[in-house]
Coordinates of C-alpha atoms and ligand atoms in Angstrom, one line a residue:
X1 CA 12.3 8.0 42.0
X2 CA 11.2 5.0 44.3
X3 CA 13.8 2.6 45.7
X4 CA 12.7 -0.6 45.0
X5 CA 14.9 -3.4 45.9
X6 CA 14.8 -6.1 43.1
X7 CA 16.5 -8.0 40.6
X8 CA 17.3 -7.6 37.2
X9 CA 15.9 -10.7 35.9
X10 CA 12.8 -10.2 37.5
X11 CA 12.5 -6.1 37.3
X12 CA 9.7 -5.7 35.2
X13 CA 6.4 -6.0 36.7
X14 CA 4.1 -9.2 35.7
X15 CA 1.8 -7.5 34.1
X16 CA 4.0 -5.9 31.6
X17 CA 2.5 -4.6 28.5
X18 CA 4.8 -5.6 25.6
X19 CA 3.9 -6.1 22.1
X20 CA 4.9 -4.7 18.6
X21 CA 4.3 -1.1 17.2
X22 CA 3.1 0.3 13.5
X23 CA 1.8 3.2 11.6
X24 CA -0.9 3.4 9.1
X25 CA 1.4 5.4 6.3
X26 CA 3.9 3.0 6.6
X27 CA 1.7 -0.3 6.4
X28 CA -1.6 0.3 5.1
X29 CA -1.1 0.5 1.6
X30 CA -4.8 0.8 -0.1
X31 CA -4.4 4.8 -0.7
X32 CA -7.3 4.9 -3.3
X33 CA -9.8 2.2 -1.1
X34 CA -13.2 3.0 0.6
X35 CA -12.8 6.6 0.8
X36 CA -9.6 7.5 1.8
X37 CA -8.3 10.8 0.1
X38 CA -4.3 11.8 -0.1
X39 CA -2.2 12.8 2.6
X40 CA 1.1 14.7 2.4
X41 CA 3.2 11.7 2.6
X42 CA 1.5 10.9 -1.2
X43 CA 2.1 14.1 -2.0
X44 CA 5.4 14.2 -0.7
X45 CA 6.6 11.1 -1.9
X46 CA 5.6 11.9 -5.8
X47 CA 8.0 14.5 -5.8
X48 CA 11.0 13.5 -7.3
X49 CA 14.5 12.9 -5.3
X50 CA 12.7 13.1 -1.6
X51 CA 12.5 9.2 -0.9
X52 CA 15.7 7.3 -1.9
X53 CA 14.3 4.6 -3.4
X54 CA 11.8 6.8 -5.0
X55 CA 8.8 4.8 -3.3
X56 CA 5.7 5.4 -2.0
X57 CA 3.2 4.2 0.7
X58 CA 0.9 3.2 -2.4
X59 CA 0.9 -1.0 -1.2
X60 CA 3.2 -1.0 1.2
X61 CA 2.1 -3.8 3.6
X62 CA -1.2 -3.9 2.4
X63 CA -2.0 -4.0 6.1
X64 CA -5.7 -2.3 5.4
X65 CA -6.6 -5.6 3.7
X66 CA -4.7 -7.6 5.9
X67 CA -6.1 -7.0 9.3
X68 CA -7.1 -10.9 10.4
X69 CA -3.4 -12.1 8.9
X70 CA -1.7 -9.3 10.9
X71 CA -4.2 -10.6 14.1
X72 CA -2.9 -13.6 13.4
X73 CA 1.2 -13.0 13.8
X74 CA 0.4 -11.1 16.3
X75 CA -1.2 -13.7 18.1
X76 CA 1.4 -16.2 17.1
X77 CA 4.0 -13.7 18.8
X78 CA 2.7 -13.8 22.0
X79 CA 2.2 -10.1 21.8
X80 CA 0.3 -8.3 24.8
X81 CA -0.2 -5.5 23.3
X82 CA -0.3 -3.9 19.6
X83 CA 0.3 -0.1 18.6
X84 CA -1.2 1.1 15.3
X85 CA -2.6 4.4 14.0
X86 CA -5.7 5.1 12.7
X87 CA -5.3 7.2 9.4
X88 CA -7.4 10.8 9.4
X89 CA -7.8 10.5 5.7
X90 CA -9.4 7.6 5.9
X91 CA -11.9 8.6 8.6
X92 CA -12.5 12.5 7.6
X93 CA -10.9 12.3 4.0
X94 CA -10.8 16.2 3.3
X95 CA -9.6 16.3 7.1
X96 CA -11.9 19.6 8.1
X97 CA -14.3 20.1 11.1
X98 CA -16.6 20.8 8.7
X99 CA -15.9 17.8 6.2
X100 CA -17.6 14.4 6.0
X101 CA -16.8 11.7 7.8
X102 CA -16.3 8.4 5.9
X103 CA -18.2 5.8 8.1
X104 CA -16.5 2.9 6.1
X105 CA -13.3 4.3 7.3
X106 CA -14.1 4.5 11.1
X107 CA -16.0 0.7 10.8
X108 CA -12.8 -0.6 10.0
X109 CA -11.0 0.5 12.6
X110 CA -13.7 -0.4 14.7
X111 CA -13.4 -4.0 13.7
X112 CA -10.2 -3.9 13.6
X113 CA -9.6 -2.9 17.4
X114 CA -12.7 -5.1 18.4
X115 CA -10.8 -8.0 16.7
X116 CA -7.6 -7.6 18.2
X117 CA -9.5 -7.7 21.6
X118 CA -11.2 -10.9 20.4
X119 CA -7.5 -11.7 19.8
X120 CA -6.2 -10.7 23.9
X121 CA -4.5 -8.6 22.2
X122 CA -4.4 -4.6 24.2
X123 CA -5.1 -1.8 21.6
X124 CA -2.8 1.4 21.9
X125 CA -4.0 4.0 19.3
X126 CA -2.0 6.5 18.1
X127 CA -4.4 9.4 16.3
X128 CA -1.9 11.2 14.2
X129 CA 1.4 9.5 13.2
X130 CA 2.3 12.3 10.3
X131 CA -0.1 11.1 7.7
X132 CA -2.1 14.5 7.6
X133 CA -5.2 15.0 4.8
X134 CA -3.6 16.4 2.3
X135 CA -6.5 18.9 1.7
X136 CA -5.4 20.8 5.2
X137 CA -2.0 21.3 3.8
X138 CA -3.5 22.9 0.6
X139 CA -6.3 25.0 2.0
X140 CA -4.4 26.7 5.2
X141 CA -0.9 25.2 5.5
X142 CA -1.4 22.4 7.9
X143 CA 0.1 22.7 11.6
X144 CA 1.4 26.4 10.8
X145 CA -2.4 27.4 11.1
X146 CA -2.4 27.0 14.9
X147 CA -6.1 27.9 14.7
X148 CA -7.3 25.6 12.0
X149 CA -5.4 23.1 13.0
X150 CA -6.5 23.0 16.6
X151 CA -10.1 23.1 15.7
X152 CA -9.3 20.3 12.9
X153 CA -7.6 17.9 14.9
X154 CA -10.1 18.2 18.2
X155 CA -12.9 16.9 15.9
X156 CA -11.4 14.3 14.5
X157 CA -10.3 13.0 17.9
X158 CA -13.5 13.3 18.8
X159 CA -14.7 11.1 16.0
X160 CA -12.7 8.7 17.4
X161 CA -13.0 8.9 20.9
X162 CA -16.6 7.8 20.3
X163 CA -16.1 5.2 17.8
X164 CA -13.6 3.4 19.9
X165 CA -13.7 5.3 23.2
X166 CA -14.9 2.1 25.2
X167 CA -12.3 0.0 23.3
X168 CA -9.5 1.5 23.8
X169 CA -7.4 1.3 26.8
X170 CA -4.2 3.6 25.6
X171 CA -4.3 6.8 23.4
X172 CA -1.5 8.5 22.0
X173 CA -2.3 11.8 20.2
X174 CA 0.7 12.4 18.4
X175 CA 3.6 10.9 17.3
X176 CA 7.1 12.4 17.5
X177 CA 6.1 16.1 17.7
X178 CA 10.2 17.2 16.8
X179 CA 10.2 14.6 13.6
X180 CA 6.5 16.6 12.2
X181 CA 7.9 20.1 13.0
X182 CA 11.8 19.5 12.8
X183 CA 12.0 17.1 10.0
X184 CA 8.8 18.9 8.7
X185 CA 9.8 22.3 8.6
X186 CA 13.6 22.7 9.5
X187 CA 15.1 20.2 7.9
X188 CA 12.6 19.5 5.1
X189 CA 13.1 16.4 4.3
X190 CA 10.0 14.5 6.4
X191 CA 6.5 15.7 4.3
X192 CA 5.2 18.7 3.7
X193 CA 9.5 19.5 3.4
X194 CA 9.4 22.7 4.2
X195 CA 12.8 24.4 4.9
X196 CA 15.1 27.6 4.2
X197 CA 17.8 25.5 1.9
X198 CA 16.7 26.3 -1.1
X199 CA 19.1 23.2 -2.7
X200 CA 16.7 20.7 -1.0
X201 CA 12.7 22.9 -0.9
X202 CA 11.2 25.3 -2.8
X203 CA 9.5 26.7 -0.3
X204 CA 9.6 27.2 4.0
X205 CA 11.6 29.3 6.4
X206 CA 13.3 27.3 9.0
X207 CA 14.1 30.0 11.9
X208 CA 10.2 30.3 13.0
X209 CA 8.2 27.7 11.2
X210 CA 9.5 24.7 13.2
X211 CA 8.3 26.0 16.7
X212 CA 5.3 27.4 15.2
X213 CA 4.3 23.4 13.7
X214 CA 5.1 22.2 17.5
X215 CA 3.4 24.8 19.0
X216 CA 0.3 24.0 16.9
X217 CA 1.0 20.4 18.2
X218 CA 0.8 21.0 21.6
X219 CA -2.2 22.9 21.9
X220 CA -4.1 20.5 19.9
X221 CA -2.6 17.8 21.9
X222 CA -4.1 19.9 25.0
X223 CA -7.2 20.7 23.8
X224 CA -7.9 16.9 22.5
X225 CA -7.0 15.6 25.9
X226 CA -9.1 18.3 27.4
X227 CA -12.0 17.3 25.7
X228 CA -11.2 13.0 26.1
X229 CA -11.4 14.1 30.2
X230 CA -14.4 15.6 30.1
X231 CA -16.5 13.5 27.9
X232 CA -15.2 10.7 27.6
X233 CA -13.2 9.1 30.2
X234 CA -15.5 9.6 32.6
X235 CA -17.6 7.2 30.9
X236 CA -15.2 5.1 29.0
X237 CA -12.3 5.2 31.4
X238 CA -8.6 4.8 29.2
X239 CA -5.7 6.7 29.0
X240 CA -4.0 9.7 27.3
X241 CA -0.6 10.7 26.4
X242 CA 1.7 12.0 23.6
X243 CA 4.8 10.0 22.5
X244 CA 8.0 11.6 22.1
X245 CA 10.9 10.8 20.5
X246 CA 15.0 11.0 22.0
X247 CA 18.1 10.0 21.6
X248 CA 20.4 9.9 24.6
X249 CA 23.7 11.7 24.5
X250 CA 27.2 11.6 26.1
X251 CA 29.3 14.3 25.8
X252 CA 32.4 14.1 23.1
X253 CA 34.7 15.1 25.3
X254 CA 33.5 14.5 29.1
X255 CA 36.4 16.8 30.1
X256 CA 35.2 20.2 28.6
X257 CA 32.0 21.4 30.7
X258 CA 30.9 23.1 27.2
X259 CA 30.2 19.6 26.0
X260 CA 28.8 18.8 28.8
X261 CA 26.3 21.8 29.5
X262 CA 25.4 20.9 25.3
X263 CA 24.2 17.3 26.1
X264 CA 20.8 19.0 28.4
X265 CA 20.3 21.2 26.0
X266 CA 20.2 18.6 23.5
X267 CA 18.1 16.5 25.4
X268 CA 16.4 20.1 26.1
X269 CA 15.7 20.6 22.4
X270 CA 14.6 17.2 21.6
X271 CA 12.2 16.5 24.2
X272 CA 11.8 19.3 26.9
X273 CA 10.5 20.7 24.0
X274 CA 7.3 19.7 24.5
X275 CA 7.6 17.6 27.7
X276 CA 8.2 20.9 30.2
X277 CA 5.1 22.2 28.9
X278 CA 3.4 19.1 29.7
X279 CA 5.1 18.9 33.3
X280 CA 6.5 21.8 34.3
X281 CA 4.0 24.1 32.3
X282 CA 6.2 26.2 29.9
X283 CA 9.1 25.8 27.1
X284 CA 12.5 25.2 28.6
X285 CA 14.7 28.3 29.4
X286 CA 17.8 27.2 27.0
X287 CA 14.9 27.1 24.2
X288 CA 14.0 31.0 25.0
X289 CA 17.4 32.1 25.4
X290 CA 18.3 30.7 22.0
X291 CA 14.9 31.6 20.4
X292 CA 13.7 34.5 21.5
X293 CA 10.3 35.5 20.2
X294 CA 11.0 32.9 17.5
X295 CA 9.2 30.7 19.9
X296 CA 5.9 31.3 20.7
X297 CA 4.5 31.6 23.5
X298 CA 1.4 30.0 25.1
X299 CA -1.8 31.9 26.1
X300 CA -3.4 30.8 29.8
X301 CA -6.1 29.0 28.2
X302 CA -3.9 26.4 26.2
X303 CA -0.8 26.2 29.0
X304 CA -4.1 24.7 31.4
X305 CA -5.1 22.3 29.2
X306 CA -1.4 21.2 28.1
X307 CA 0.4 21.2 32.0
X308 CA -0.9 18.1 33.4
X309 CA -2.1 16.1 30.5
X310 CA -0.2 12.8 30.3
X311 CA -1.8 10.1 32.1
X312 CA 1.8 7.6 30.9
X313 CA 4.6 9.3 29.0
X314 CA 4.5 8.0 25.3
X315 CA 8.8 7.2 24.9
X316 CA 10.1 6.4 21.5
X317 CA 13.9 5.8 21.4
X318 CA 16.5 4.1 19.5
X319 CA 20.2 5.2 19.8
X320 CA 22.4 7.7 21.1
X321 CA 25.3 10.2 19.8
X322 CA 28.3 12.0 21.1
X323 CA 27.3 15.7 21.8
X324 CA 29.8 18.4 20.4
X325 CA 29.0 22.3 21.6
X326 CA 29.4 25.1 18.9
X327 CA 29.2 27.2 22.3
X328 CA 30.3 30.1 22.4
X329 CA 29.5 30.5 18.8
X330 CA 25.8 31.6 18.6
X331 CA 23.6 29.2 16.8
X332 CA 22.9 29.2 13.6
X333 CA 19.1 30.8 12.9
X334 CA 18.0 27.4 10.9
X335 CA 19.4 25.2 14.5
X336 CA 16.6 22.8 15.6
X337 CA 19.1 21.2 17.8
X338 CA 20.5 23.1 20.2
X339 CA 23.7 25.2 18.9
X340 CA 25.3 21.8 19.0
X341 CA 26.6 18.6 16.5
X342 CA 25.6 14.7 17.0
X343 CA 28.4 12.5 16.2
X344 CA 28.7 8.5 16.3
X345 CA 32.8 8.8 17.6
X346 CA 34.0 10.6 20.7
X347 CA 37.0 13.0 21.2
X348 CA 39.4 9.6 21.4
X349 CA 37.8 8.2 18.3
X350 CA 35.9 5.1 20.0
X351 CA 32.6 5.0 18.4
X352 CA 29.0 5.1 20.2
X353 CA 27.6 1.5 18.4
X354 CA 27.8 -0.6 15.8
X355 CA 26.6 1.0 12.3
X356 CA 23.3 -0.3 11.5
X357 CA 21.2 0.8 8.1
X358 CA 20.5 4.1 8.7
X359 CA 22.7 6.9 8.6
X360 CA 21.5 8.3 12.4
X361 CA 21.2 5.0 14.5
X362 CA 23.9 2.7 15.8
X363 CA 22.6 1.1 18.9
X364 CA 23.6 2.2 22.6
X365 CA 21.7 0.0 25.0
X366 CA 23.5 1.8 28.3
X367 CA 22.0 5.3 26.8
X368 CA 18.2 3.5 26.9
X369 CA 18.6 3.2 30.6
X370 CA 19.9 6.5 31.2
X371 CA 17.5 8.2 29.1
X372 CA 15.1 6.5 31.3
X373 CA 16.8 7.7 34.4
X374 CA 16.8 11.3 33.0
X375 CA 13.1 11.7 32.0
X376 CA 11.7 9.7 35.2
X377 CA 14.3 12.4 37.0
X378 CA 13.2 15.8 35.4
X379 CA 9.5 15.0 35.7
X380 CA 9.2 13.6 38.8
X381 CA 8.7 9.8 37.9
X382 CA 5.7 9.7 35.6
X383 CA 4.5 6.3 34.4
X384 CA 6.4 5.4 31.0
X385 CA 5.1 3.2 27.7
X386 CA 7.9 2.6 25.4
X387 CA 6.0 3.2 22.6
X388 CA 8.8 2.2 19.9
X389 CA 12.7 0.6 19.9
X390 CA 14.1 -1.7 17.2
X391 CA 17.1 -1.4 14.5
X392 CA 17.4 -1.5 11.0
X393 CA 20.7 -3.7 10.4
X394 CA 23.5 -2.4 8.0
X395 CA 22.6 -4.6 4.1
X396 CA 19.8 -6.3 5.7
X397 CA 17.8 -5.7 2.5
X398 CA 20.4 -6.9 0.4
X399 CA 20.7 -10.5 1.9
X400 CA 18.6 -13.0 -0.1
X401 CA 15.7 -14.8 1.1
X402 CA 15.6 -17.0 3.9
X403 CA 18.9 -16.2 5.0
X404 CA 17.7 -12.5 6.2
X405 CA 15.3 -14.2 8.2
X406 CA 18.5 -14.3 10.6
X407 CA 18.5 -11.3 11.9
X408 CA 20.8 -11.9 15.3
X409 CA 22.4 -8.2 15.1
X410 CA 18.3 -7.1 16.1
X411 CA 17.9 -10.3 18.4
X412 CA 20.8 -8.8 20.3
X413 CA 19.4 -5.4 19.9
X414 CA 16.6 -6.2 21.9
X415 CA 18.3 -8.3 24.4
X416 CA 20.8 -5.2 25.6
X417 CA 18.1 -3.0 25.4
X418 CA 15.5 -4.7 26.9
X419 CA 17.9 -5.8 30.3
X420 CA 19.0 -1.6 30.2
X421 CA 15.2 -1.1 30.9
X422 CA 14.7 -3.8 32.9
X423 CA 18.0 -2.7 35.1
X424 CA 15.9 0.9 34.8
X425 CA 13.2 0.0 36.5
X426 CA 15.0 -2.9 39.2
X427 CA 17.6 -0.9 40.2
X428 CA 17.2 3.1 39.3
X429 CA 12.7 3.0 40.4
X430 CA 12.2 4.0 36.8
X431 CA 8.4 3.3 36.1
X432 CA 8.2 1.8 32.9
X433 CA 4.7 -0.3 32.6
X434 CA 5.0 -1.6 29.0
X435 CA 7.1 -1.1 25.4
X436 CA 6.6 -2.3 22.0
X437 CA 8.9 -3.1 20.0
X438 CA 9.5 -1.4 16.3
X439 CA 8.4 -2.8 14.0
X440 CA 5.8 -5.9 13.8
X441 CA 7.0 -6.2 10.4
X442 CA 9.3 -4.6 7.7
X443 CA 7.7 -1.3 6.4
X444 CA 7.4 1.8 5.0
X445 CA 10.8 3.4 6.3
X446 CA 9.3 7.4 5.1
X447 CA 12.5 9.1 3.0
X448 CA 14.4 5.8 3.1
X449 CA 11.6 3.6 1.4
X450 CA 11.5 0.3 1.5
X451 CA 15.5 -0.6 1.4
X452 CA 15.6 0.0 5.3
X453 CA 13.8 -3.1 7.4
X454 CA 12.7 -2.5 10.6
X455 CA 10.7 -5.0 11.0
X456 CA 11.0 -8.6 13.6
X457 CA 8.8 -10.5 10.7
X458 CA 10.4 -10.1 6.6
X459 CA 7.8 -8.7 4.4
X460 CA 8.3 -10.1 0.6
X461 CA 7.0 -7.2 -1.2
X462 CA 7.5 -8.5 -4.7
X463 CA 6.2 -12.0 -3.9
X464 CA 2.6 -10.6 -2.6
X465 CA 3.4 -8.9 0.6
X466 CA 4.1 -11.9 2.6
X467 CA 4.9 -11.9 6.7
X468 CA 7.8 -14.2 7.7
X469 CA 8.7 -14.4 11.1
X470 CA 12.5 -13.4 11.8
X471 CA 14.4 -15.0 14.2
X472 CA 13.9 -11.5 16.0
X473 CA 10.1 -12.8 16.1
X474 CA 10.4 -15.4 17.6
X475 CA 12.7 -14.7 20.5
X476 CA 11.3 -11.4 21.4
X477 CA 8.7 -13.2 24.3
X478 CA 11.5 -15.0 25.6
X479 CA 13.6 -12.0 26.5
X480 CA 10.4 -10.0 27.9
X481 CA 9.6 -13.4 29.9
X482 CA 13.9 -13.5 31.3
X483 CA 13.0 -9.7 32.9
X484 CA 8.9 -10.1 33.5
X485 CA 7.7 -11.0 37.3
X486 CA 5.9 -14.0 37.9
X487 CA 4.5 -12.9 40.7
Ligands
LIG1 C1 10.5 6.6 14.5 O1 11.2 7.8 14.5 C2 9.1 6.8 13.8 O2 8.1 7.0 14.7 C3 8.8 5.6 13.0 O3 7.7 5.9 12.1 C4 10.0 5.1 12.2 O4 9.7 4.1 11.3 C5 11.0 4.6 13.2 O5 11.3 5.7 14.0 C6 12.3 4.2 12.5 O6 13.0 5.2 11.9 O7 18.6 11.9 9.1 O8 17.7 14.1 9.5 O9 16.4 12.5 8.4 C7 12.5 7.7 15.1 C8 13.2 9.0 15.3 C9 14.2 10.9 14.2 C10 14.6 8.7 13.4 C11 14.7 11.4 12.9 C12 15.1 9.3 12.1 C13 16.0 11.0 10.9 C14 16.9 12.2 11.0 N1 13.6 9.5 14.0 N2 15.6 10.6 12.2 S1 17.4 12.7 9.4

């Protein structure tokens, strides 16, 4: 890390990239328009008792009709920059190499991206944020067919590269790797809910298929980037990079070294995961010692595409836990995590954050800037986009109209968090060149519907899907502008 004298207030550089971050599933809405065929969050969502407010992505935000109002707040914001993701179904509705692709799908995205430029507004595209065609689920099991699935997802990058390839500053070809396989597959309750517990899915086998999902992952995420640097940024110019997510943890009790030892591997299952392969070139060693041959291994071919292919590191994170060790027990077989438990109170009983919402977040803004510190540390400083932070805020949904407009327990959210980065990059030489924060507006929230809010503007979803700044909304510039350079 470089030493860079500075302060605080001024620690982030001037031309900081900050804005607001979405997803297609989550805001689109418009599941039967212009061509777009299901994905396996419709499919997942119809089944009974998986989302618990039994909704569906159906309306949503009705972001797909929406684009020039969502410009608009955008604009109104002061946002820099905006993160969205372009649904496959929409562009190659059946989702296959050999499929169609549905030119009114990939003109809107093209107007959409040219509009936000219209707007000053900096495009970053994320390709795949879990909203696979349904049809590739059907026909060969989705990401568990490494070889489909590789071959699939390379031409439908491709389609985009060339629709938006001179547009688009800041790729991102796949969201949250652990929450597709681990949710996906392990724990089964993220689409296509896969998992050995036969109490909450018919179907799946949580000892092998997870690592086989976020093997099929990374080599597609090689072999797309592959393919952008060789045909397309040579022309275009832009940048690549997956986003991963990670929580930080502390150890329950500091004092027992098997505590300790259980907070890297943690941080080892979560993200090393796929980020050794990506810096140091192969899965970490506590992963192999706990999987064996459960984990795959890659062949020469895919480890050269995948070692060396972020241009920024993609860094989604929200919270952080107390790491407990099951060590010396052996893990479980169905253990995604790390032969370990997360908990929100330490050994003394003083707890990690506030409870928000959801049952996994309570906020932890000195864990954001050691987080930082730990992945600018292990992979030798790479340049960082904070793709997504924010909070959902314990009853948010249940206060009435305009009173949840004031949403101070986010505005302060973002203030801690935002000075932990900006003390990141002042005092510890972290390299953080932009973050957007989650989410523009209140969304889609995947198994917890529509009663969790994320969002810095309210949506009214019975009263027409109207935007309302929160108080959030509006302050959000000023923090950035407290910790932004001016020079
Ligand atoms: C992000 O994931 C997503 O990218 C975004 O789409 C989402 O809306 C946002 O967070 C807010 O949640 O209790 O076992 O179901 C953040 C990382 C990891 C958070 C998995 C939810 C659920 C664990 N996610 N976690 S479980």
């Amino acid at each position: 890390m470089i030493n860079k004298p500075n302060t605080v207030e001024a620690g982030l550089p001037s031309d900081f990239l900050w804005g607001f971050a979405t997803a297609s599933y989550q805001i689109e809405g418009a599941i039967d328009q212009e061509g777009r065929k299901s994905c396996i969050w419709d499919a997942f969502a119809a089944k009974p008792g998986k989302i618990s407010d039994g909704t569906d992505g159906r309306t949503a935000c009705d972001s797909y009709n929406r684009t020039g109002e969502d410009i608009a707040l955008l604009k109104s914001l002061g946002a820099k920059a905006y993160r969205f993701s372009i649904a496959w179904p929409r562009i190659i509705p059946l989702g296959g190499r050999d499929d169609p692709v549905n030119q009114v799908g990939v003109d809107h995205y093209i107007k959409f991206v040219d509009d936000l430029i219209e707007a000053g507004i900096v495009p970053v595209v994320t390709l795949y944020h879990w909203d696979l065609p349904q049809n590739l689920d059907e026909k060969y099991g989705g990401l568990l067919n490494k070889d489909e699935f590789v071959k699939d997802y390379v031409r439908y990058a491709r389609v985009m590269f060339e629709a938006l390839g001179s547009r688009v500053p800041y790729w991102i070809t796949f969201n949250e790797p652990f929450c597709s396989s681990g949710l996906g597959y392990a724990v089964g309750k993220h689409a296509p809910g896969r998992s050995s517990d036969r109490t909450v899915n018919d179907e799946g086998d949580s000892s092998t298929e997870p690592w086989l999902a976020g093997h099929s992952i990374m080599c597609a995420h090689g072999a797309a980037v592959k393919m952008f640097r060789e045909e397309f940024k040579p022309k275009y110019g832009g940048e690549i990079g997956i986003t991963l997510n990670g929580d930080y943890g502390y150890p329950w009790d500091p004092s027992n070294p098997e505590d300790v030892a259980a907070v890297q591997r943690k941080l080892e299952f979560a993200i090393a995961w796929f980020a050794d392969p990506i810096y140091h070139g192969k899965y970490p060693d506590s992963m192999r010692a706990q999987l064996g041959d459960r984990l795959p291994t890659f062949t020469d071919e895919e480890i050269a595409s995948i070692k060396g292919s972020n241009d920024f590191y993609g860094m989604n994170h929200y919270c952080s836990h107390f790491i407990k060790s099951w060590a010396p027990k052996p893990a479980p077989i169905t253990d995604i995590e790390g032969n370990l438990e997360c908990l929100f109170f330490d050994v003394n009983g003083t707890p990690v954050g506030e409870e928000t919402q959801c049952p996994w977040l309570r906020p932890n803004a000195p864990g954001f800037r050691k987080l930082l510190g730990w992945i600018s540390e292990r992979y030798g400083g790479p340049r960082i986009l904070v793709t997504e932070f924010g909070t959902s805020i314990k009853g948010e949904n249940d206060r009435p109209y305009p009173e949840i407009l004031d949403d101070e327990f986010r505005c302060e959210y973002f203030r801690s968090y935002i000075r932990a980065m900006a003390e990141a990059v002042a005092q510890d030489g972290v390299n953080v060149f932009g973050a957007l924060c989650w989410s523009l507006m209140d969304n889609y929230e995947w198994s917890e519907g529509y009663e969790t809010r994320f969002g810095v503007c309210y949506v009214d979803y019975e009263g027409g899907q109207t935007r309302t700044p929160k108080k959030s909304a509006k302050e959000t510039r000023e923090i950035f502008e407290k910790y932004i350079g001016k020079v």
